[in-house]
Amino acid sequence: MGSWEKALDAAGIDDPGLREDYSRQRRQVTRYKREAVLAAGLLLPPRLVPHVIAATAHMHRTDTLLDSGPPDGRRAAYGRWEQEVADGLATGETTDADLRPLLNTVAAHPALRDRALEHLAGALADLDFAGFATEADYQHYLDGYSLPAFMVVATLLGPDGDQTAYRAACRTFIDASQRLDFVSDLAEDLADGRLTLPQQALDRHGVSRTDLEQAHDLPGLRALITEQLDLVDRTLVEGRAVVHLVPPAHRPMVRCMIGLDELTSAAARADIPALLHRSAGPTKPAALRLLTREYLRARRANRSACR
């Protein structure tokens, strides 16, 4: 029996059809987040892995509906999906094979129900995205979209009971992580017609949208990106507080998430002009070293706990 089948058993997912639904979603998530699936399988308790996969798959399906096709069609498709999910969460039942894992996960982790509804309510902020005039607009986007989306998975990693302090720490972390995504994916977003850096920041450094779109390597552009990465790094340091608010068994995964962002920020900073042409990310050896370090740390902690 493989580790995935053992994880399904540990999670109490016995129905053959439901096991296949979860397995199909695992295959789907692996296609676009292979490293995340690997990390979850190695660093999280087996009983939690299928539920994290289901939450991640749900987020991806929602995001895909918001990103695919003409805007009017997206809005209509999302409206149908929003109603279907809301009905499923209300009744616990659905005929949609891709929604069944989420409903089963909500039954196992009831706190996720409200987080899923918050995500649905805020998701249209991404469809209506037209750029940020100011830093305050970016912070509003975080509260309306980024944090609710992140909490769909993060709720599963958090403490039992009151998650108020944990949610606040998650908000700090996602501030850093979202800003980093916008910086590291700058070229890709511009190609899609999205300027994700606040216009206020561009103006402060004398950089225009045209400069970014035409990849002009200007001193002001380097200063702009450096400023954004400085904000990322400072906020990531503050966001590390989240590690101590999750159960010990979940800390290796959370440390790995933060560590990957730290590696991504360092890669972006190492070649700022390249961000105008391609996305930045950690090298595979660096990511593998991080994953291995956290895996060995988790194993040592598990052995100590069993003594």
PDB file of C-alpha atoms in Angstrom:
ATOM      1  CA  MET A   1       0.000   0.000   0.000  1.00  0.00           C
ATOM      2  CA  GLY A   2       1.409   3.385  -1.042  1.00  0.00           C
ATOM      3  CA  SER A   3       1.681   6.484   1.131  1.00  0.00           C
ATOM      4  CA  TRP A   4      -1.320   8.100  -0.580  1.00  0.00           C
ATOM      5  CA  GLU A   5      -3.575   5.133   0.127  1.00  0.00           C
ATOM      6  CA  LYS A   6      -2.373   5.174   3.738  1.00  0.00           C
ATOM      7  CA  ALA A   7      -3.201   8.876   3.941  1.00  0.00           C
ATOM      8  CA  LEU A   8      -6.739   8.197   2.671  1.00  0.00           C
ATOM      9  CA  ASP A   9      -7.101   5.482   5.303  1.00  0.00           C
ATOM     10  CA  ALA A  10      -5.773   7.759   8.037  1.00  0.00           C
ATOM     11  CA  ALA A  11      -8.271  10.443   7.009  1.00  0.00           C
ATOM     12  CA  GLY A  12     -11.133   7.955   7.286  1.00  0.00           C
ATOM     13  CA  ILE A  13     -11.959   8.150   3.570  1.00  0.00           C
ATOM     14  CA  ASP A  14     -13.234   4.633   2.956  1.00  0.00           C
ATOM     15  CA  ASP A  15     -15.849   4.966   0.221  1.00  0.00           C
ATOM     16  CA  PRO A  16     -14.269   3.810  -3.086  1.00  0.00           C
ATOM     17  CA  GLY A  17     -15.925   6.541  -5.150  1.00  0.00           C
ATOM     18  CA  LEU A  18     -14.865   9.266  -2.745  1.00  0.00           C
ATOM     19  CA  ARG A  19     -11.320   7.877  -2.623  1.00  0.00           C
ATOM     20  CA  GLU A  20     -11.184   8.156  -6.405  1.00  0.00           C
ATOM     21  CA  ASP A  21     -12.488  11.732  -6.244  1.00  0.00           C
ATOM     22  CA  TYR A  22      -9.681  12.666  -3.872  1.00  0.00           C
ATOM     23  CA  SER A  23      -7.132  10.757  -5.951  1.00  0.00           C
ATOM     24  CA  ARG A  24      -8.225  12.525  -9.128  1.00  0.00           C
ATOM     25  CA  GLN A  25      -7.819  15.879  -7.419  1.00  0.00           C
ATOM     26  CA  ARG A  26      -4.377  14.866  -6.209  1.00  0.00           C
ATOM     27  CA  ARG A  27      -3.392  14.140  -9.814  1.00  0.00           C
ATOM     28  CA  GLN A  28      -4.792  17.509 -10.889  1.00  0.00           C
ATOM     29  CA  VAL A  29      -2.967  19.444  -8.160  1.00  0.00           C
ATOM     30  CA  THR A  30       0.263  17.587  -8.926  1.00  0.00           C
ATOM     31  CA  ARG A  31       0.179  18.948 -12.484  1.00  0.00           C
ATOM     32  CA  TYR A  32       0.422  22.569 -11.347  1.00  0.00           C
ATOM     33  CA  LYS A  33       1.797  22.320  -7.795  1.00  0.00           C
ATOM     34  CA  ARG A  34       3.990  19.237  -7.772  1.00  0.00           C
ATOM     35  CA  GLU A  35       6.307  20.628  -5.102  1.00  0.00           C
ATOM     36  CA  ALA A  36       3.388  21.468  -2.801  1.00  0.00           C
ATOM     37  CA  VAL A  37       1.962  17.938  -3.118  1.00  0.00           C
ATOM     38  CA  LEU A  38       5.378  16.458  -2.385  1.00  0.00           C
ATOM     39  CA  ALA A  39       5.872  18.723   0.620  1.00  0.00           C
ATOM     40  CA  ALA A  40       2.413  17.936   2.028  1.00  0.00           C
ATOM     41  CA  GLY A  41       3.014  14.202   1.676  1.00  0.00           C
ATOM     42  CA  LEU A  42       6.370  14.391   3.439  1.00  0.00           C
ATOM     43  CA  LEU A  43       5.758  17.044   6.085  1.00  0.00           C
ATOM     44  CA  LEU A  44       2.134  16.768   7.206  1.00  0.00           C
ATOM     45  CA  PRO A  45       0.413  14.063   9.254  1.00  0.00           C
ATOM     46  CA  PRO A  46      -1.089  11.559   6.776  1.00  0.00           C
ATOM     47  CA  ARG A  47      -4.654  12.144   8.041  1.00  0.00           C
ATOM     48  CA  LEU A  48      -4.433  15.796   6.959  1.00  0.00           C
ATOM     49  CA  VAL A  49      -2.908  15.340   3.493  1.00  0.00           C
ATOM     50  CA  PRO A  50      -6.099  14.456   1.517  1.00  0.00           C
ATOM     51  CA  HIS A  51      -7.931  17.393   3.087  1.00  0.00           C
ATOM     52  CA  VAL A  52      -5.178  19.844   2.137  1.00  0.00           C
ATOM     53  CA  ILE A  53      -5.284  18.457  -1.403  1.00  0.00           C
ATOM     54  CA  ALA A  54      -9.068  18.938  -1.574  1.00  0.00           C
ATOM     55  CA  ALA A  55      -8.844  22.527  -0.306  1.00  0.00           C
ATOM     56  CA  THR A  56      -6.072  23.340  -2.778  1.00  0.00           C
ATOM     57  CA  ALA A  57      -8.008  21.812  -5.676  1.00  0.00           C
ATOM     58  CA  HIS A  58     -11.087  23.839  -4.735  1.00  0.00           C
ATOM     59  CA  MET A  59      -9.085  27.075  -4.731  1.00  0.00           C
ATOM     60  CA  HIS A  60      -7.590  26.216  -8.119  1.00  0.00           C
ATOM     61  CA  ARG A  61     -10.970  25.477  -9.706  1.00  0.00           C
ATOM     62  CA  THR A  62     -12.347  28.763  -8.407  1.00  0.00           C
ATOM     63  CA  ASP A  63      -9.330  30.698  -9.680  1.00  0.00           C
ATOM     64  CA  THR A  64      -9.549  28.983 -13.077  1.00  0.00           C
ATOM     65  CA  LEU A  65     -13.167  30.081 -13.473  1.00  0.00           C
ATOM     66  CA  LEU A  66     -12.121  33.655 -12.703  1.00  0.00           C
ATOM     67  CA  ASP A  67      -9.227  33.576 -15.182  1.00  0.00           C
ATOM     68  CA  SER A  68     -10.688  31.726 -18.178  1.00  0.00           C
ATOM     69  CA  GLY A  69     -12.672  33.207 -21.057  1.00  0.00           C
ATOM     70  CA  PRO A  70     -14.189  36.669 -21.661  1.00  0.00           C
ATOM     71  CA  PRO A  71     -15.093  38.660 -18.521  1.00  0.00           C
ATOM     72  CA  ASP A  72     -18.879  38.400 -18.963  1.00  0.00           C
ATOM     73  CA  GLY A  73     -18.649  34.648 -19.438  1.00  0.00           C
ATOM     74  CA  ARG A  74     -16.397  34.335 -16.400  1.00  0.00           C
ATOM     75  CA  ARG A  75     -18.857  36.230 -14.247  1.00  0.00           C
ATOM     76  CA  ALA A  76     -21.744  33.992 -15.286  1.00  0.00           C
ATOM     77  CA  ALA A  77     -19.702  30.795 -14.835  1.00  0.00           C
ATOM     78  CA  TYR A  78     -18.516  31.945 -11.452  1.00  0.00           C
ATOM     79  CA  GLY A  79     -22.054  32.800 -10.382  1.00  0.00           C
ATOM     80  CA  ARG A  80     -23.167  29.251 -11.155  1.00  0.00           C
ATOM     81  CA  TRP A  81     -20.182  27.793  -9.307  1.00  0.00           C
ATOM     82  CA  GLU A  82     -20.715  30.061  -6.301  1.00  0.00           C
ATOM     83  CA  GLN A  83     -24.324  28.923  -6.010  1.00  0.00           C
ATOM     84  CA  GLU A  84     -23.387  25.263  -6.421  1.00  0.00           C
ATOM     85  CA  VAL A  85     -20.734  25.460  -3.699  1.00  0.00           C
ATOM     86  CA  ALA A  86     -23.002  27.410  -1.355  1.00  0.00           C
ATOM     87  CA  ASP A  87     -25.795  24.860  -1.835  1.00  0.00           C
ATOM     88  CA  GLY A  88     -23.370  22.005  -1.248  1.00  0.00           C
ATOM     89  CA  LEU A  89     -22.034  23.571   1.934  1.00  0.00           C
ATOM     90  CA  ALA A  90     -25.583  24.134   3.172  1.00  0.00           C
ATOM     91  CA  THR A  91     -26.809  20.589   2.501  1.00  0.00           C
ATOM     92  CA  GLY A  92     -23.604  18.556   2.585  1.00  0.00           C
ATOM     93  CA  GLU A  93     -24.575  17.000  -0.741  1.00  0.00           C
ATOM     94  CA  THR A  94     -23.630  17.483  -4.401  1.00  0.00           C
ATOM     95  CA  THR A  95     -23.612  15.604  -7.697  1.00  0.00           C
ATOM     96  CA  ASP A  96     -20.343  17.298  -8.712  1.00  0.00           C
ATOM     97  CA  ALA A  97     -17.424  14.873  -8.359  1.00  0.00           C
ATOM     98  CA  ASP A  98     -15.000  17.784  -8.004  1.00  0.00           C
ATOM     99  CA  LEU A  99     -16.981  19.261  -5.118  1.00  0.00           C
ATOM    100  CA  ARG A 100     -17.510  16.041  -3.161  1.00  0.00           C
ATOM    101  CA  PRO A 101     -14.005  16.046  -1.610  1.00  0.00           C
ATOM    102  CA  LEU A 102     -14.429  19.592  -0.318  1.00  0.00           C
ATOM    103  CA  LEU A 103     -17.766  18.751   1.321  1.00  0.00           C
ATOM    104  CA  ASN A 104     -16.263  15.669   2.949  1.00  0.00           C
ATOM    105  CA  THR A 105     -13.314  17.734   4.158  1.00  0.00           C
ATOM    106  CA  VAL A 106     -15.679  20.343   5.601  1.00  0.00           C
ATOM    107  CA  ALA A 107     -17.507  17.569   7.457  1.00  0.00           C
ATOM    108  CA  ALA A 108     -14.180  16.520   8.998  1.00  0.00           C
ATOM    109  CA  HIS A 109     -13.059  20.114   9.638  1.00  0.00           C
ATOM    110  CA  PRO A 110     -16.215  22.212  10.233  1.00  0.00           C
ATOM    111  CA  ALA A 111     -14.267  25.479  10.651  1.00  0.00           C
ATOM    112  CA  LEU A 112     -13.530  25.302   6.932  1.00  0.00           C
ATOM    113  CA  ARG A 113     -17.190  25.902   6.021  1.00  0.00           C
ATOM    114  CA  ASP A 114     -17.120  29.600   6.920  1.00  0.00           C
ATOM    115  CA  ARG A 115     -13.691  30.056   5.364  1.00  0.00           C
ATOM    116  CA  ALA A 116     -14.928  28.557   2.080  1.00  0.00           C
ATOM    117  CA  LEU A 117     -17.914  30.904   2.082  1.00  0.00           C
ATOM    118  CA  GLU A 118     -15.674  33.913   2.779  1.00  0.00           C
ATOM    119  CA  HIS A 119     -13.491  32.889  -0.146  1.00  0.00           C
ATOM    120  CA  LEU A 120     -16.508  32.680  -2.450  1.00  0.00           C
ATOM    121  CA  ALA A 121     -17.728  36.100  -1.338  1.00  0.00           C
ATOM    122  CA  GLY A 122     -14.353  37.750  -1.985  1.00  0.00           C
ATOM    123  CA  ALA A 123     -13.274  35.963  -5.146  1.00  0.00           C
ATOM    124  CA  LEU A 124     -14.926  38.450  -7.505  1.00  0.00           C
ATOM    125  CA  ALA A 125     -12.355  41.015  -6.341  1.00  0.00           C
ATOM    126  CA  ASP A 126      -9.886  39.180  -8.543  1.00  0.00           C
ATOM    127  CA  LEU A 127     -12.243  39.176 -11.541  1.00  0.00           C
ATOM    128  CA  ASP A 128     -12.803  42.912 -11.124  1.00  0.00           C
ATOM    129  CA  PHE A 129      -9.105  43.633 -10.600  1.00  0.00           C
ATOM    130  CA  ALA A 130      -8.002  46.788 -12.424  1.00  0.00           C
ATOM    131  CA  GLY A 131      -4.712  47.520 -10.676  1.00  0.00           C
ATOM    132  CA  PHE A 132      -3.849  49.405  -7.505  1.00  0.00           C
ATOM    133  CA  ALA A 133      -3.670  53.164  -7.337  1.00  0.00           C
ATOM    134  CA  THR A 134      -2.159  53.144  -3.856  1.00  0.00           C
ATOM    135  CA  GLU A 135      -0.668  50.861  -1.231  1.00  0.00           C
ATOM    136  CA  ALA A 136      -3.971  51.152   0.625  1.00  0.00           C
ATOM    137  CA  ASP A 137      -5.745  49.644  -2.405  1.00  0.00           C
ATOM    138  CA  TYR A 138      -3.333  46.708  -2.313  1.00  0.00           C
ATOM    139  CA  GLN A 139      -4.023  46.187   1.393  1.00  0.00           C
ATOM    140  CA  HIS A 140      -7.767  46.244   0.683  1.00  0.00           C
ATOM    141  CA  TYR A 141      -7.248  43.528  -1.961  1.00  0.00           C
ATOM    142  CA  LEU A 142      -5.396  41.438   0.614  1.00  0.00           C
ATOM    143  CA  ASP A 143      -8.293  41.599   3.034  1.00  0.00           C
ATOM    144  CA  GLY A 144     -10.955  41.009   0.399  1.00  0.00           C
ATOM    145  CA  TYR A 145      -9.327  38.293  -1.688  1.00  0.00           C
ATOM    146  CA  SER A 146      -5.833  37.075  -0.782  1.00  0.00           C
ATOM    147  CA  LEU A 147      -6.412  36.324   2.898  1.00  0.00           C
ATOM    148  CA  PRO A 148      -9.781  34.565   2.438  1.00  0.00           C
ATOM    149  CA  ALA A 149      -8.257  32.452  -0.351  1.00  0.00           C
ATOM    150  CA  PHE A 150      -5.229  31.545   1.755  1.00  0.00           C
ATOM    151  CA  MET A 151      -7.372  30.640   4.760  1.00  0.00           C
ATOM    152  CA  VAL A 152      -9.138  27.896   2.776  1.00  0.00           C
ATOM    153  CA  VAL A 153      -5.964  25.839   3.198  1.00  0.00           C
ATOM    154  CA  ALA A 154      -4.456  27.597   6.210  1.00  0.00           C
ATOM    155  CA  THR A 155      -7.482  26.858   8.410  1.00  0.00           C
ATOM    156  CA  LEU A 156      -6.628  23.156   8.112  1.00  0.00           C
ATOM    157  CA  LEU A 157      -3.087  23.814   9.343  1.00  0.00           C
ATOM    158  CA  GLY A 158      -4.100  26.052  12.247  1.00  0.00           C
ATOM    159  CA  PRO A 159      -4.940  25.343  15.868  1.00  0.00           C
ATOM    160  CA  ASP A 160      -8.203  23.844  17.038  1.00  0.00           C
ATOM    161  CA  GLY A 161     -10.698  26.289  18.481  1.00  0.00           C
ATOM    162  CA  ASP A 162     -10.224  30.043  18.322  1.00  0.00           C
ATOM    163  CA  GLN A 163      -8.036  31.031  15.360  1.00  0.00           C
ATOM    164  CA  THR A 164      -8.157  34.811  15.868  1.00  0.00           C
ATOM    165  CA  ALA A 165      -4.443  35.256  16.638  1.00  0.00           C
ATOM    166  CA  TYR A 166      -3.537  32.686  14.001  1.00  0.00           C
ATOM    167  CA  ARG A 167      -5.586  34.459  11.323  1.00  0.00           C
ATOM    168  CA  ALA A 168      -3.839  37.748  12.160  1.00  0.00           C
ATOM    169  CA  ALA A 169      -0.453  36.047  11.737  1.00  0.00           C
ATOM    170  CA  CYS A 170      -1.634  34.503   8.456  1.00  0.00           C
ATOM    171  CA  ARG A 171      -2.595  37.982   7.303  1.00  0.00           C
ATOM    172  CA  THR A 172       0.969  39.165   7.885  1.00  0.00           C
ATOM    173  CA  PHE A 173       2.397  36.175   6.039  1.00  0.00           C
ATOM    174  CA  ILE A 174       0.060  36.485   3.054  1.00  0.00           C
ATOM    175  CA  ASP A 175       0.902  40.202   2.810  1.00  0.00           C
ATOM    176  CA  ALA A 176       4.499  39.177   2.149  1.00  0.00           C
ATOM    177  CA  SER A 177       3.616  36.195  -0.031  1.00  0.00           C
ATOM    178  CA  GLN A 178       1.115  38.029  -2.247  1.00  0.00           C
ATOM    179  CA  ARG A 179       3.451  40.981  -2.757  1.00  0.00           C
ATOM    180  CA  LEU A 180       6.210  38.554  -3.638  1.00  0.00           C
ATOM    181  CA  ASP A 181       3.962  36.819  -6.176  1.00  0.00           C
ATOM    182  CA  PHE A 182       3.195  40.161  -7.802  1.00  0.00           C
ATOM    183  CA  VAL A 183       6.908  41.015  -8.027  1.00  0.00           C
ATOM    184  CA  SER A 184       8.163  37.603  -9.125  1.00  0.00           C
ATOM    185  CA  ASP A 185       5.380  37.182 -11.729  1.00  0.00           C
ATOM    186  CA  LEU A 186       5.578  40.774 -12.993  1.00  0.00           C
ATOM    187  CA  ALA A 187       6.320  39.858 -16.611  1.00  0.00           C
ATOM    188  CA  GLU A 188       3.587  37.221 -16.766  1.00  0.00           C
ATOM    189  CA  ASP A 189       0.993  39.560 -15.269  1.00  0.00           C
ATOM    190  CA  LEU A 190       1.931  42.393 -17.643  1.00  0.00           C
ATOM    191  CA  ALA A 191       1.563  40.018 -20.586  1.00  0.00           C
ATOM    192  CA  ASP A 192      -1.983  39.320 -19.352  1.00  0.00           C
ATOM    193  CA  GLY A 193      -2.711  43.047 -19.144  1.00  0.00           C
ATOM    194  CA  ARG A 194      -2.432  43.254 -15.340  1.00  0.00           C
ATOM    195  CA  LEU A 195      -0.217  45.760 -13.557  1.00  0.00           C
ATOM    196  CA  THR A 196      -0.017  44.437 -10.011  1.00  0.00           C
ATOM    197  CA  LEU A 197       2.332  47.022  -8.466  1.00  0.00           C
ATOM    198  CA  PRO A 198       0.697  50.137  -6.967  1.00  0.00           C
ATOM    199  CA  GLN A 199       0.793  53.134  -9.295  1.00  0.00           C
ATOM    200  CA  GLN A 200       1.806  55.178  -6.261  1.00  0.00           C
ATOM    201  CA  ALA A 201       5.029  53.157  -6.019  1.00  0.00           C
ATOM    202  CA  LEU A 202       5.751  53.560  -9.737  1.00  0.00           C
ATOM    203  CA  ASP A 203       5.277  57.326  -9.492  1.00  0.00           C
ATOM    204  CA  ARG A 204       7.591  57.535  -6.493  1.00  0.00           C
ATOM    205  CA  HIS A 205      10.430  56.071  -8.574  1.00  0.00           C
ATOM    206  CA  GLY A 206       9.605  57.754 -11.889  1.00  0.00           C
ATOM    207  CA  VAL A 207       8.660  54.496 -13.610  1.00  0.00           C
ATOM    208  CA  SER A 208       5.787  54.187 -16.089  1.00  0.00           C
ATOM    209  CA  ARG A 209       3.735  51.178 -17.075  1.00  0.00           C
ATOM    210  CA  THR A 210       5.260  51.479 -20.543  1.00  0.00           C
ATOM    211  CA  ASP A 211       8.732  51.188 -19.005  1.00  0.00           C
ATOM    212  CA  LEU A 212       7.689  47.903 -17.449  1.00  0.00           C
ATOM    213  CA  GLU A 213       5.933  46.566 -20.541  1.00  0.00           C
ATOM    214  CA  GLN A 214       8.884  47.436 -22.777  1.00  0.00           C
ATOM    215  CA  ALA A 215      11.393  46.071 -20.244  1.00  0.00           C
ATOM    216  CA  HIS A 216      13.373  49.286 -19.828  1.00  0.00           C
ATOM    217  CA  ASP A 217      16.187  48.556 -17.383  1.00  0.00           C
ATOM    218  CA  LEU A 218      16.181  51.884 -15.545  1.00  0.00           C
ATOM    219  CA  PRO A 219      17.678  52.855 -12.169  1.00  0.00           C
ATOM    220  CA  GLY A 220      14.207  53.820 -10.996  1.00  0.00           C
ATOM    221  CA  LEU A 221      12.875  50.397 -11.898  1.00  0.00           C
ATOM    222  CA  ARG A 222      15.612  48.670  -9.922  1.00  0.00           C
ATOM    223  CA  ALA A 223      14.843  50.938  -6.975  1.00  0.00           C
ATOM    224  CA  LEU A 224      11.113  50.183  -7.306  1.00  0.00           C
ATOM    225  CA  ILE A 225      11.611  46.410  -7.272  1.00  0.00           C
ATOM    226  CA  THR A 226      14.186  46.596  -4.489  1.00  0.00           C
ATOM    227  CA  GLU A 227      11.733  48.593  -2.384  1.00  0.00           C
ATOM    228  CA  GLN A 228       9.008  46.000  -2.939  1.00  0.00           C
ATOM    229  CA  LEU A 229      11.353  43.127  -2.080  1.00  0.00           C
ATOM    230  CA  ASP A 230      12.517  44.948   1.053  1.00  0.00           C
ATOM    231  CA  LEU A 231       8.866  45.098   2.113  1.00  0.00           C
ATOM    232  CA  VAL A 232       8.502  41.396   1.350  1.00  0.00           C
ATOM    233  CA  ASP A 233      11.529  40.431   3.411  1.00  0.00           C
ATOM    234  CA  ARG A 234      10.578  42.559   6.417  1.00  0.00           C
ATOM    235  CA  THR A 235       7.041  41.196   6.393  1.00  0.00           C
ATOM    236  CA  LEU A 236       8.244  37.599   6.023  1.00  0.00           C
ATOM    237  CA  VAL A 237      10.305  38.030   9.182  1.00  0.00           C
ATOM    238  CA  GLU A 238       7.186  39.204  11.011  1.00  0.00           C
ATOM    239  CA  GLY A 239       5.144  36.445   9.384  1.00  0.00           C
ATOM    240  CA  ARG A 240       7.336  33.765  10.937  1.00  0.00           C
ATOM    241  CA  ALA A 241       5.258  34.238  14.098  1.00  0.00           C
ATOM    242  CA  VAL A 242       2.662  32.004  12.437  1.00  0.00           C
ATOM    243  CA  VAL A 243       4.920  28.960  12.922  1.00  0.00           C
ATOM    244  CA  HIS A 244       4.440  28.991  16.687  1.00  0.00           C
ATOM    245  CA  LEU A 245       0.652  29.267  16.407  1.00  0.00           C
ATOM    246  CA  VAL A 246       0.125  25.959  14.588  1.00  0.00           C
ATOM    247  CA  PRO A 247       0.303  22.483  16.133  1.00  0.00           C
ATOM    248  CA  PRO A 248       3.877  21.114  16.298  1.00  0.00           C
ATOM    249  CA  ALA A 249       3.091  18.443  13.698  1.00  0.00           C
ATOM    250  CA  HIS A 250       2.208  21.164  11.154  1.00  0.00           C
ATOM    251  CA  ARG A 251       5.220  23.401  11.745  1.00  0.00           C
ATOM    252  CA  PRO A 252       7.571  21.740   9.218  1.00  0.00           C
ATOM    253  CA  MET A 253       5.066  22.461   6.422  1.00  0.00           C
ATOM    254  CA  VAL A 254       4.569  26.072   7.507  1.00  0.00           C
ATOM    255  CA  ARG A 255       8.322  26.637   7.814  1.00  0.00           C
ATOM    256  CA  CYS A 256       8.739  25.159   4.341  1.00  0.00           C
ATOM    257  CA  MET A 257       6.130  27.541   2.895  1.00  0.00           C
ATOM    258  CA  ILE A 258       7.902  30.527   4.415  1.00  0.00           C
ATOM    259  CA  GLY A 259      11.299  29.206   3.365  1.00  0.00           C
ATOM    260  CA  LEU A 260      10.206  28.854  -0.261  1.00  0.00           C
ATOM    261  CA  ASP A 261       9.106  32.494  -0.263  1.00  0.00           C
ATOM    262  CA  GLU A 262      12.463  33.517   1.195  1.00  0.00           C
ATOM    263  CA  LEU A 263      14.252  31.615  -1.573  1.00  0.00           C
ATOM    264  CA  THR A 264      11.987  33.194  -4.209  1.00  0.00           C
ATOM    265  CA  SER A 265      12.677  36.684  -2.869  1.00  0.00           C
ATOM    266  CA  ALA A 266      16.423  36.049  -2.959  1.00  0.00           C
ATOM    267  CA  ALA A 267      16.167  34.771  -6.552  1.00  0.00           C
ATOM    268  CA  ALA A 268      14.202  37.859  -7.612  1.00  0.00           C
ATOM    269  CA  ARG A 269      16.674  40.192  -5.941  1.00  0.00           C
ATOM    270  CA  ALA A 270      19.641  38.452  -7.588  1.00  0.00           C
ATOM    271  CA  ASP A 271      18.551  39.483 -11.112  1.00  0.00           C
ATOM    272  CA  ILE A 272      16.021  42.300 -11.026  1.00  0.00           C
ATOM    273  CA  PRO A 273      16.097  43.104 -14.789  1.00  0.00           C
ATOM    274  CA  ALA A 274      15.184  39.480 -15.532  1.00  0.00           C
ATOM    275  CA  LEU A 275      11.838  39.999 -13.795  1.00  0.00           C
ATOM    276  CA  LEU A 276      10.753  42.017 -16.833  1.00  0.00           C
ATOM    277  CA  HIS A 277      11.120  38.888 -18.974  1.00  0.00           C
ATOM    278  CA  ARG A 278      10.386  35.871 -16.791  1.00  0.00           C
ATOM    279  CA  SER A 279       9.170  34.786 -13.384  1.00  0.00           C
ATOM    280  CA  ALA A 280      11.550  34.261 -10.485  1.00  0.00           C
ATOM    281  CA  GLY A 281      11.658  31.215  -8.261  1.00  0.00           C
ATOM    282  CA  PRO A 282      13.989  29.088  -6.166  1.00  0.00           C
ATOM    283  CA  THR A 283      16.309  26.684  -7.902  1.00  0.00           C
ATOM    284  CA  LYS A 284      15.345  23.025  -7.631  1.00  0.00           C
ATOM    285  CA  PRO A 285      18.461  22.165  -5.570  1.00  0.00           C
ATOM    286  CA  ALA A 286      17.696  24.962  -3.097  1.00  0.00           C
ATOM    287  CA  ALA A 287      14.052  23.904  -2.782  1.00  0.00           C
ATOM    288  CA  LEU A 288      15.081  20.267  -2.352  1.00  0.00           C
ATOM    289  CA  ARG A 289      17.559  21.176   0.388  1.00  0.00           C
ATOM    290  CA  LEU A 290      14.830  23.081   2.219  1.00  0.00           C
ATOM    291  CA  LEU A 291      12.366  20.214   1.907  1.00  0.00           C
ATOM    292  CA  THR A 292      14.958  17.666   3.032  1.00  0.00           C
ATOM    293  CA  ARG A 293      15.936  19.775   6.033  1.00  0.00           C
ATOM    294  CA  GLU A 294      12.335  20.104   7.187  1.00  0.00           C
ATOM    295  CA  TYR A 295      11.620  16.431   6.543  1.00  0.00           C
ATOM    296  CA  LEU A 296      14.571  15.338   8.685  1.00  0.00           C
ATOM    297  CA  ARG A 297      13.580  17.837  11.362  1.00  0.00           C
ATOM    298  CA  ALA A 298      10.046  16.449  11.361  1.00  0.00           C
ATOM    299  CA  ARG A 299      11.299  12.873  11.658  1.00  0.00           C
ATOM    300  CA  ARG A 300      13.506  13.772  14.626  1.00  0.00           C
ATOM    301  CA  ALA A 301      10.559  15.470  16.325  1.00  0.00           C
ATOM    302  CA  ASN A 302       8.334  12.444  15.700  1.00  0.00           C
ATOM    303  CA  ARG A 303      10.925  10.065  17.162  1.00  0.00           C
ATOM    304  CA  SER A 304      11.277  12.252  20.238  1.00  0.00           C
ATOM    305  CA  ALA A 305       7.508  12.371  20.706  1.00  0.00           C
ATOM    306  CA  CYS A 306       7.311   8.560  20.574  1.00  0.00           C
ATOM    307  CA  ARG A 307       9.918   8.009  23.296  1.00  0.00           C
TER     308      ARG A 307
END
